[in-house]
Amino acid sequence: MEKINGILNTDTVAFADFKSHDGEVVSIKGYIHRVREMTGFSFVIIRTARDTIQCVYSPDFSDYRWDEKLCEEACVKVTGKVVSSKDAKGNDRYELQIHNIEILSLPAEGLPIVINKKQLDNIQLSTILDLRPVAMRNPKERAIFKIQEGIARGFREYLMQNGFTEIRSPKINYAGAEGGTNVFKLDYFGKQVYLAQSPQLYKQAMVGVYQRVFEIAPVFRAEHHDTSRHLNEYTSMDLEMGFINGFEDIMNTEVGVLKYIMNLLKTEYAEEVALAHVDIPEITEIPVMKFMDAKELLMTKFKYKPSDMKDFDPAEEELLGKYAKKELGSDFIFITHYPSKKRPFYTMDDPADPEYTLSFDLLFRGLEITSGGQRIHDYKEQVEKMIKLGTNPEEFETYLMLHKYGAPPHGGLGIGLERLTMHLLGAKNVRETTMFPRDINRVTP
Ligand code: AMO
């Protein structure tokens, strides 16, 4: 009887292992990315999952003769001899002298756009998004999302090393956690429910169990406006921690997370970082400024007339980003103590001045990428705040179980993954760093 043992029978060698196969005949599988005909030979670039490998076809190397059916985006198995040389900087370089090409499949049609340049040149963002499944085959495009993988991986790794438990909360919810109007309503067998605006209610509940939890998952916001920073579905990297001494613990955790992520990108994503021209910020310490001090600064130093004294508009965030960079030498700045009226019901008011909260946002190069803060843990206090803000505590009975049956002082944060990637790459639009964006005008592909 045939049995399956979990060991893949690979007949190929990874590009990273070419060094140990120097001079040997090996096989690789991938797409024909590009063919460049020279006099007497051709360069055949094979695109594998993460590399583009230079192969050389010449009738001199073997009896193999070029098959005229071969074309760009054909899936092939190439067998050949690994040959090493030195590049201009003296680094080792490996290529494959082709002995054989086996066609595994052929495309039905030619590509609608040129993907085999280093980056997609002169193609509108809407076209790139329409053609995402193939546009992503471009090396720079795919590098963006490999970097995004690195960010989420760094978040997970760092937190797991620091005693956090990964949770999965439901995306079909009985109530919106963040207030406001941007909640998607859903008919659930005749009952009205909501798509999760955030995992807020559940991550807090799980603090009562695991003390430190995190989740990386999609959240949904019914934003009705079409901006370069808003999506209707985005990935939220959330954490929540109990037994804190204050909301500074949350900010310290975020600084630790960010340092870890940036280091991971430098070490394990160096090629993608170079390809996507990522400017990795140096993080030692992140400056902190109170909300009202920031408003004051905007009005005095920048002569800015705020339209809203309870929040920042994008222009204000940009100015604060410039100030942080120029005057404080930091790509990031924490803004703390946001007005109580603008923060959700779970936010703890500052005992020293209840008009303001023990909350913060983190701006990265002038864009809000995180909100966080300390939460109310006392049952009576939470119920009272809900009533004050016009929220019916009865609707949140199960959420309030945490408070009713004992909650530690706790707090947490949520980071928008696509926004962080956007400003890391210096992209102008958050859609550029969203694999399949959902916005007011787009639900495909
Ligand atoms: P908040 O609603 O501020 O806080 O969201 C947290 C972070 O998520 C990102 N973000 C978005 N990204 C893309 N498109 C959007 N429409 C969008 N809306 C928000 C931003 C933002 O900083 N529960 C709290 C977090 C917490 O306190 O733990 C929350 O969701 O980067």
PDB file of N, CA and C in Angstrom, residues 296-306 319:
ATOM      1  N   GLU A 296      -0.814  73.377  20.051  1.00  0.00           N
ATOM      2  CA  GLU A 296      -0.176  74.660  20.344  1.00  0.00           C
ATOM      3  C   GLU A 296       0.995  74.912  19.387  1.00  0.00           C
ATOM      4  N   LEU A 297       1.787  73.889  19.204  1.00  0.00           N
ATOM      5  CA  LEU A 297       2.954  73.967  18.309  1.00  0.00           C
ATOM      6  C   LEU A 297       2.515  74.275  16.877  1.00  0.00           C
ATOM      7  N   LEU A 298       1.463  73.602  16.453  1.00  0.00           N
ATOM      8  CA  LEU A 298       0.973  73.811  15.087  1.00  0.00           C
ATOM      9  C   LEU A 298       0.511  75.257  14.893  1.00  0.00           C
ATOM     10  N   MET A 299      -0.131  75.793  15.951  1.00  0.00           N
ATOM     11  CA  MET A 299      -0.663  77.151  15.827  1.00  0.00           C
ATOM     12  C   MET A 299       0.432  78.208  15.952  1.00  0.00           C
ATOM     13  N   THR A 300       1.419  77.969  16.817  1.00  0.00           N
ATOM     14  CA  THR A 300       2.442  78.995  17.022  1.00  0.00           C
ATOM     15  C   THR A 300       3.569  78.860  15.998  1.00  0.00           C
ATOM     16  N   LYS A 301       4.180  77.695  15.938  1.00  0.00           N
ATOM     17  CA  LYS A 301       5.345  77.526  15.064  1.00  0.00           C
ATOM     18  C   LYS A 301       4.951  77.498  13.584  1.00  0.00           C
ATOM     19  N   PHE A 302       3.859  76.805  13.278  1.00  0.00           N
ATOM     20  CA  PHE A 302       3.489  76.632  11.868  1.00  0.00           C
ATOM     21  C   PHE A 302       2.350  77.544  11.426  1.00  0.00           C
ATOM     22  N   LYS A 303       1.855  78.360  12.353  1.00  0.00           N
ATOM     23  CA  LYS A 303       0.756  79.298  12.062  1.00  0.00           C
ATOM     24  C   LYS A 303      -0.433  78.579  11.425  1.00  0.00           C
ATOM     25  N   TYR A 304      -0.671  77.354  11.866  1.00  0.00           N
ATOM     26  CA  TYR A 304      -1.759  76.565  11.296  1.00  0.00           C
ATOM     27  C   TYR A 304      -3.049  76.835  12.052  1.00  0.00           C
ATOM     28  N   LYS A 305      -4.135  77.016  11.287  1.00  0.00           N
ATOM     29  CA  LYS A 305      -5.434  77.244  11.938  1.00  0.00           C
ATOM     30  C   LYS A 305      -6.211  75.935  11.928  1.00  0.00           C
ATOM     31  N   PRO A 306      -6.259  75.232  13.069  1.00  0.00           N
ATOM     32  CA  PRO A 306      -6.938  73.927  13.082  1.00  0.00           C
ATOM     33  C   PRO A 306      -8.439  74.067  12.851  1.00  0.00           C
ATOM     34  N   LEU A 319       2.625  67.993   9.197  1.00  0.00           N
ATOM     35  CA  LEU A 319       3.485  69.007   9.822  1.00  0.00           C
ATOM     36  C   LEU A 319       4.184  68.441  11.063  1.00  0.00           C
TER      37      LEU A 319
END
